[in-house]
Tab-separated table of C-alpha atoms in Angstrom:
chain	number	residue	atom	x	y	z
A	1	MET	CA	9.163	41.330	23.354
A	2	LYS	CA	10.231	38.058	26.065
A	3	SER	CA	13.443	39.651	27.316
A	4	ILE	CA	12.715	43.444	27.736
A	5	ALA	CA	9.724	41.616	29.694
A	6	LYS	CA	12.321	40.009	32.059
A	7	VAL	CA	14.007	43.536	32.386
A	8	LEU	CA	11.179	45.949	33.156
A	9	SER	CA	9.316	45.835	36.558
A	10	LEU	CA	5.543	45.339	35.737
A	11	PRO	CA	4.616	48.843	36.598
A	12	VAL	CA	7.559	50.128	34.211
A	13	LEU	CA	6.359	46.937	31.504
A	14	ALA	CA	2.860	48.551	31.708
A	15	ALA	CA	3.304	51.890	30.815
A	16	LEU	CA	5.442	50.587	28.388
A	17	ALA	CA	2.622	48.317	26.558
A	18	GLY	CA	0.432	51.573	27.328
A	19	ALA	CA	2.734	54.020	25.485
A	20	THR	CA	3.483	51.172	22.889
A	21	PHE	CA	-0.262	50.884	22.056
A	22	LEU	CA	-0.953	54.546	21.584
A	23	ALA	CA	1.849	54.974	19.223
A	24	ALA	CA	0.415	51.820	17.651
A	25	THR	CA	-2.649	53.719	17.202
A	26	ALA	CA	-1.070	57.150	16.334
A	27	PRO	CA	0.271	56.460	12.733
A	28	ALA	CA	1.024	59.745	12.054
A	29	GLN	CA	3.527	59.791	14.814
A	30	ALA	CA	4.756	56.373	14.823
A	31	ALA	CA	8.120	58.022	12.812
A	32	ASP	CA	9.104	59.551	16.092
A	33	ASP	CA	9.514	56.489	17.792
A	34	ARG	CA	12.807	55.782	18.620
A	35	LEU	CA	12.220	52.330	20.358
A	36	GLN	CA	10.855	51.373	17.191
A	37	GLU	CA	13.327	52.360	15.095
A	38	ILE	CA	15.666	51.183	17.078
A	39	LEU	CA	13.743	47.882	16.555
A	40	GLU	CA	14.001	48.160	12.263
A	41	ARG	CA	17.642	49.285	12.433
A	42	GLY	CA	18.984	46.360	14.431
A	43	THR	CA	21.236	48.284	16.020
A	44	VAL	CA	21.166	50.357	19.097
A	45	ARG	CA	24.069	53.862	19.213
A	46	VAL	CA	25.368	54.412	22.660
A	47	GLY	CA	27.086	57.371	22.914
A	48	VAL	CA	30.408	56.927	25.454
A	49	LEU	CA	33.124	58.839	26.325
A	50	GLY	CA	35.942	56.188	25.696
A	51	ALA	CA	38.741	57.223	27.710
A	52	PHE	CA	37.508	57.168	30.734
A	53	LYS	CA	38.798	54.193	32.283
A	54	PRO	CA	37.121	52.016	33.774
A	55	TRP	CA	34.014	53.200	32.787
A	56	SER	CA	34.578	52.930	29.012
A	57	PHE	CA	37.923	52.717	27.394
A	58	PRO	CA	39.443	51.339	24.073
A	59	SER	CA	40.796	47.600	24.963
A	60	THR	CA	43.674	45.882	23.353
A	61	ASP	CA	42.053	44.740	19.970
A	62	GLY	CA	41.150	48.446	20.092
A	63	THR	CA	36.926	47.660	20.985
A	64	GLN	CA	35.697	49.853	23.722
A	65	GLU	CA	35.537	48.132	27.580
A	66	GLY	CA	34.450	48.717	30.695
A	67	ILE	CA	31.033	49.267	33.298
A	68	GLU	CA	29.274	52.072	30.763
A	69	ILE	CA	29.797	49.200	27.654
A	70	ASP	CA	28.492	46.359	29.623
A	71	LEU	CA	25.622	48.607	30.807
A	72	ALA	CA	25.500	49.261	27.251
A	73	LYS	CA	25.206	45.959	25.750
A	74	SER	CA	22.781	44.602	28.474
A	75	VAL	CA	20.307	47.074	26.440
A	76	ALA	CA	21.471	45.708	23.383
A	77	ASP	CA	21.241	42.233	24.638
A	78	THR	CA	17.774	43.075	26.276
A	79	LEU	CA	16.395	44.831	23.115
A	80	GLY	CA	17.972	41.893	20.850
A	81	VAL	CA	19.771	44.490	18.547
A	82	ASP	CA	23.169	45.073	17.877
A	83	LEU	CA	25.527	47.686	20.146
A	84	GLU	CA	26.674	50.301	18.444
A	85	PRO	CA	28.906	52.943	20.635
A	86	VAL	CA	30.066	56.011	19.483
A	87	VAL	CA	32.465	57.535	21.051
A	88	VAL	CA	31.290	61.589	22.064
A	89	THR	CA	33.061	63.976	24.458
A	90	SER	CA	31.560	66.069	27.194
A	91	ALA	CA	31.150	68.858	24.913
A	92	ASN	CA	29.441	67.010	21.613
A	93	ARG	CA	27.500	64.077	23.614
A	94	MET	CA	24.282	66.225	23.845
A	95	GLN	CA	24.263	67.318	20.236
A	96	PHE	CA	24.940	64.261	19.093
A	97	LEU	CA	21.845	63.372	21.295
A	98	GLN	CA	19.855	65.927	19.707
A	99	GLN	CA	20.861	65.511	16.094
A	100	GLY	CA	20.204	61.635	16.270
A	101	LYS	CA	23.837	60.425	15.792
A	102	ILE	CA	23.011	58.753	19.278
A	103	ASP	CA	20.089	56.990	20.586
A	104	VAL	CA	21.684	57.537	24.556
A	105	ILE	CA	24.136	58.536	26.450
A	106	ILE	CA	25.953	56.422	28.731
A	107	GLY	CA	28.807	58.578	30.019
A	108	GLY	CA	29.744	59.923	32.753
A	109	MET	CA	27.316	62.448	33.068
A	110	TYR	CA	25.976	64.634	35.759
A	111	ASP	CA	22.806	64.882	36.163
A	112	THR	CA	21.977	68.964	36.592
A	113	ALA	CA	18.637	71.149	36.390
A	114	GLU	CA	20.473	72.878	33.099
A	115	ARG	CA	20.622	69.805	31.327
A	116	ARG	CA	17.172	68.556	31.763
A	117	LYS	CA	15.563	71.208	30.216
A	118	ILE	CA	17.576	70.599	26.617
A	119	ILE	CA	17.651	66.221	26.846
A	120	GLY	CA	15.965	63.654	28.412
A	121	ILE	CA	17.503	62.651	32.133
A	122	ILE	CA	16.885	59.149	32.756
A	123	GLU	CA	16.397	58.018	36.666
A	124	PRO	CA	17.114	56.634	38.621
A	125	ALA	CA	20.547	57.264	37.888
A	126	TYR	CA	23.372	54.758	37.737
A	127	TRP	CA	26.373	56.101	39.198
A	128	THR	CA	27.496	58.684	41.425
A	129	SER	CA	30.890	60.806	42.169
A	130	GLY	CA	32.053	63.918	44.027
A	131	PRO	CA	34.603	66.428	44.714
A	132	THR	CA	37.555	64.844	47.307
A	133	LEU	CA	41.288	65.105	47.528
A	134	MET	CA	44.555	63.149	46.500
A	135	ALA	CA	47.542	63.617	48.633
A	136	LYS	CA	51.205	61.700	49.192
A	137	GLU	CA	49.982	58.927	51.429
A	138	GLY	CA	49.885	60.048	55.134
A	139	ALA	CA	50.141	64.033	54.731
A	140	ILE	CA	46.161	64.315	54.975
A	141	THR	CA	44.143	62.683	57.090
A	142	SER	CA	40.756	64.937	57.762
A	143	TRP	CA	39.017	67.677	55.626
A	144	GLU	CA	39.819	70.136	58.349
A	145	ASP	CA	43.804	68.969	57.718
A	146	ILE	CA	43.421	71.305	54.416
A	147	LYS	CA	42.882	74.354	56.583
A	148	ASP	CA	45.860	77.584	55.600
A	149	LYS	CA	47.395	74.941	53.300
A	150	PRO	CA	47.856	75.200	49.284
A	151	VAL	CA	45.621	72.691	47.567
A	152	CYS	CA	45.494	72.735	43.572
A	153	ALA	CA	42.110	72.993	42.289
A	154	LYS	CA	40.760	72.435	38.597
A	155	GLN	CA	39.413	76.640	37.617
A	156	GLY	CA	35.318	76.931	37.804
A	157	ALA	CA	34.655	74.074	39.544
A	158	ASN	CA	31.741	74.335	41.291
A	159	TYR	CA	32.405	72.936	44.274
A	160	ASN	CA	35.642	74.898	45.030
A	161	LYS	CA	33.919	77.829	46.345
A	162	GLN	CA	31.897	75.461	48.897
A	163	VAL	CA	35.326	73.494	49.948
A	164	GLN	CA	36.728	77.075	50.430
A	165	ARG	CA	34.231	78.181	52.820
A	166	GLU	CA	33.758	74.806	55.155
A	167	TYR	CA	37.409	74.284	55.247
A	168	GLY	CA	39.936	77.306	54.690
A	169	PRO	CA	42.366	75.798	52.186
A	170	ARG	CA	44.529	78.495	49.743
A	171	LEU	CA	42.973	77.018	46.950
A	172	VAL	CA	45.684	77.197	43.679
A	173	ALA	CA	43.408	76.990	40.211
A	174	PHE	CA	44.779	75.611	37.450
A	175	THR	CA	43.050	75.752	33.967
A	176	GLY	CA	43.874	72.236	33.152
A	177	ASN	CA	44.206	68.769	34.952
A	178	THR	CA	47.729	68.010	33.988
A	179	GLU	CA	48.542	71.727	35.363
A	180	GLY	CA	47.079	70.840	38.190
A	181	LYS	CA	48.497	67.373	38.801
A	182	ALA	CA	51.712	68.302	37.894
A	183	ALA	CA	51.834	71.519	40.451
A	184	LEU	CA	50.747	68.358	43.395
A	185	ARG	CA	53.805	66.258	42.436
A	186	ALA	CA	56.120	69.645	42.556
A	187	GLY	CA	55.046	70.266	45.962
A	188	LYS	CA	53.203	73.175	45.688
A	189	CYS	CA	50.268	72.030	47.390
A	190	VAL	CA	49.113	69.131	49.962
A	191	ALA	CA	46.170	67.846	47.867
A	192	TRP	CA	44.610	68.203	44.908
A	193	LEU	CA	40.724	68.927	44.752
A	194	TYR	CA	38.603	66.795	42.068
A	195	ASP	CA	36.517	64.244	41.134
A	196	ASP	CA	36.902	61.038	42.854
A	197	ALA	CA	35.772	59.030	39.685
A	198	SER	CA	38.733	60.964	38.270
A	199	ILE	CA	40.753	60.413	40.682
A	200	MET	CA	40.022	56.819	41.094
A	201	ALA	CA	40.816	56.217	37.526
A	202	ASP	CA	44.385	57.863	38.394
A	203	LEU	CA	45.177	56.134	41.367
A	204	ALA	CA	44.209	52.853	39.200
A	205	SER	CA	46.534	53.715	36.752
A	206	GLY	CA	49.761	52.858	38.500
A	207	GLU	CA	51.508	56.377	37.918
A	208	TRP	CA	51.224	57.419	41.332
A	209	ASP	CA	52.153	55.131	43.615
A	210	GLY	CA	52.910	56.447	47.314
A	211	TYR	CA	49.656	58.850	46.835
A	212	GLU	CA	46.251	58.610	47.517
A	213	MET	CA	42.180	59.506	48.198
A	214	PRO	CA	42.772	60.151	52.164
A	215	VAL	CA	38.903	61.461	52.834
A	216	SER	CA	35.483	60.464	51.518
A	217	VAL	CA	33.341	62.723	48.918
A	218	LEU	CA	32.143	65.865	50.501
A	219	PHE	CA	28.280	65.128	48.476
A	220	ASN	CA	27.289	63.060	45.742
A	221	ASN	CA	26.647	63.735	42.195
A	222	PRO	CA	24.234	61.447	40.284
A	223	TRP	CA	25.475	60.287	36.771
A	224	ALA	CA	22.501	59.332	34.573
A	225	SER	CA	21.764	58.075	31.283
A	226	ALA	CA	19.850	60.529	28.646
A	227	VAL	CA	17.409	60.013	25.696
A	228	PRO	CA	16.616	62.499	23.207
A	229	ILE	CA	13.998	64.742	25.485
A	230	GLU	CA	10.962	64.285	23.350
A	231	GLU	CA	11.412	60.700	23.973
A	232	LEU	CA	11.662	60.998	27.283
A	233	ASP	CA	8.138	60.216	27.981
A	234	LYS	CA	7.425	57.859	24.928
A	235	PRO	CA	8.208	53.508	24.707
A	236	TRP	CA	11.990	54.715	24.406
A	237	GLY	CA	12.615	56.754	27.491
A	238	VAL	CA	9.979	54.133	29.612
A	239	PHE	CA	12.223	51.730	28.003
A	240	MET	CA	15.326	52.749	29.682
A	241	THR	CA	13.638	53.988	32.959
A	242	GLY	CA	13.044	50.551	32.957
A	243	MET	CA	16.791	49.279	32.142
A	244	ALA	CA	18.120	52.077	34.925
A	245	TYR	CA	15.947	50.521	37.809
A	246	ARG	CA	16.615	47.406	36.911
A	247	TRP	CA	20.786	47.738	37.162
A	248	GLN	CA	20.192	49.397	40.731
A	249	ALA	CA	17.463	46.725	41.838
A	250	ASP	CA	19.254	43.413	40.772
A	251	GLY	CA	22.628	44.773	41.995
A	252	LYS	CA	24.036	44.616	38.336
A	253	LEU	CA	25.958	47.584	39.048
A	254	VAL	CA	27.266	46.222	42.467
A	255	GLU	CA	28.651	43.555	40.140
A	256	LEU	CA	30.335	46.066	38.090
A	257	GLU	CA	31.680	48.006	40.610
A	258	LYS	CA	33.577	44.432	41.670
A	259	LYS	CA	34.067	42.987	38.155
A	260	TRP	CA	36.146	46.690	37.656
A	261	GLY	CA	37.711	47.180	40.366
A	262	VAL	CA	35.691	50.121	42.205
A	263	LYS	CA	36.297	51.083	45.300
A	264	PRO	CA	33.034	50.195	46.788
A	265	SER	CA	30.534	53.440	47.519
A	266	ASP	CA	27.924	53.624	50.035
A	267	TRP	CA	25.901	55.508	47.511
A	268	LEU	CA	25.285	52.290	45.410
A	269	ALA	CA	24.702	50.342	48.028
A	270	GLU	CA	22.418	52.391	49.127
A	271	GLN	CA	20.529	52.678	46.034
A	272	HIS	CA	20.416	48.773	45.950
A	273	LYS	CA	18.967	47.887	49.002
A	274	ARG	CA	16.630	51.132	48.432
A	275	LEU	CA	15.442	49.214	45.232
A	276	GLU	CA	15.809	45.874	45.940
A	277	TRP	CA	12.023	44.169	45.286
A	278	ASP	CA	11.369	41.644	48.629
A	279	GLU	CA	10.216	38.540	47.129
A	280	SER	CA	10.725	37.346	50.797
A	281	TYR	CA	6.555	36.256	50.067
A	282	LEU	CA	6.857	34.278	47.561
A	283	ASP	CA	8.745	31.620	49.902
A	284	GLY	CA	6.910	28.559	49.780
A	285	GLN	CA	4.054	29.392	47.234
């Protein structure tokens, strides 16, 4: 438990200790304790998307690497167990969690009210992304530049109406990302409206030389890890809450941002500043 105590804040550790005590005094419920199950199994199974560079993607040796793999490793190392990344999709990840095929999701998942009814969303969130634009260098300098111009977009994206209402482009919606971005290359629109995390990955791929992300994100959609909803207030959920808090508080996420060459995020910097514990009162003791 030493490694766990090092990671968790005192209030969280106290809550975890209390929850663990309650679990220990209720044998009938012990079988439902996922944290105990993980420790006994010796492996934590983490659901990752697996093809989402730089968050989780296959390395040259076939294993998974990326920001979310590094976060998953920190969970395994803290518990003193092995890590088993399980590649999931955005369509099956919540079902895998409900079915017990994975213990936790760390896989580019937005925190939404609907998802909170189904799975145990962990606070604080560990990342964020939001709608922005990709365009040829110099073609767009502000959101106002797209007024009355054709902009390629993903059909059904929840921010399409907001962008149309506030900035007045002529949206040309496509069912798939490939088709939308191909239309941008073909000059059928002046920009591609999509999530900044995806656009940053495109720009980093080397396949979009001469293009840029010229405007800041319109709003932030936090990405959260998640445990089975029945585990949220049990030791496993409390443990993951402590991990998520420490990722923000000790600057690990800011370090991973630099390590993987991601454009610095104001949101991450603000979360780190807000949650960092001021230990200056210890000076001279």
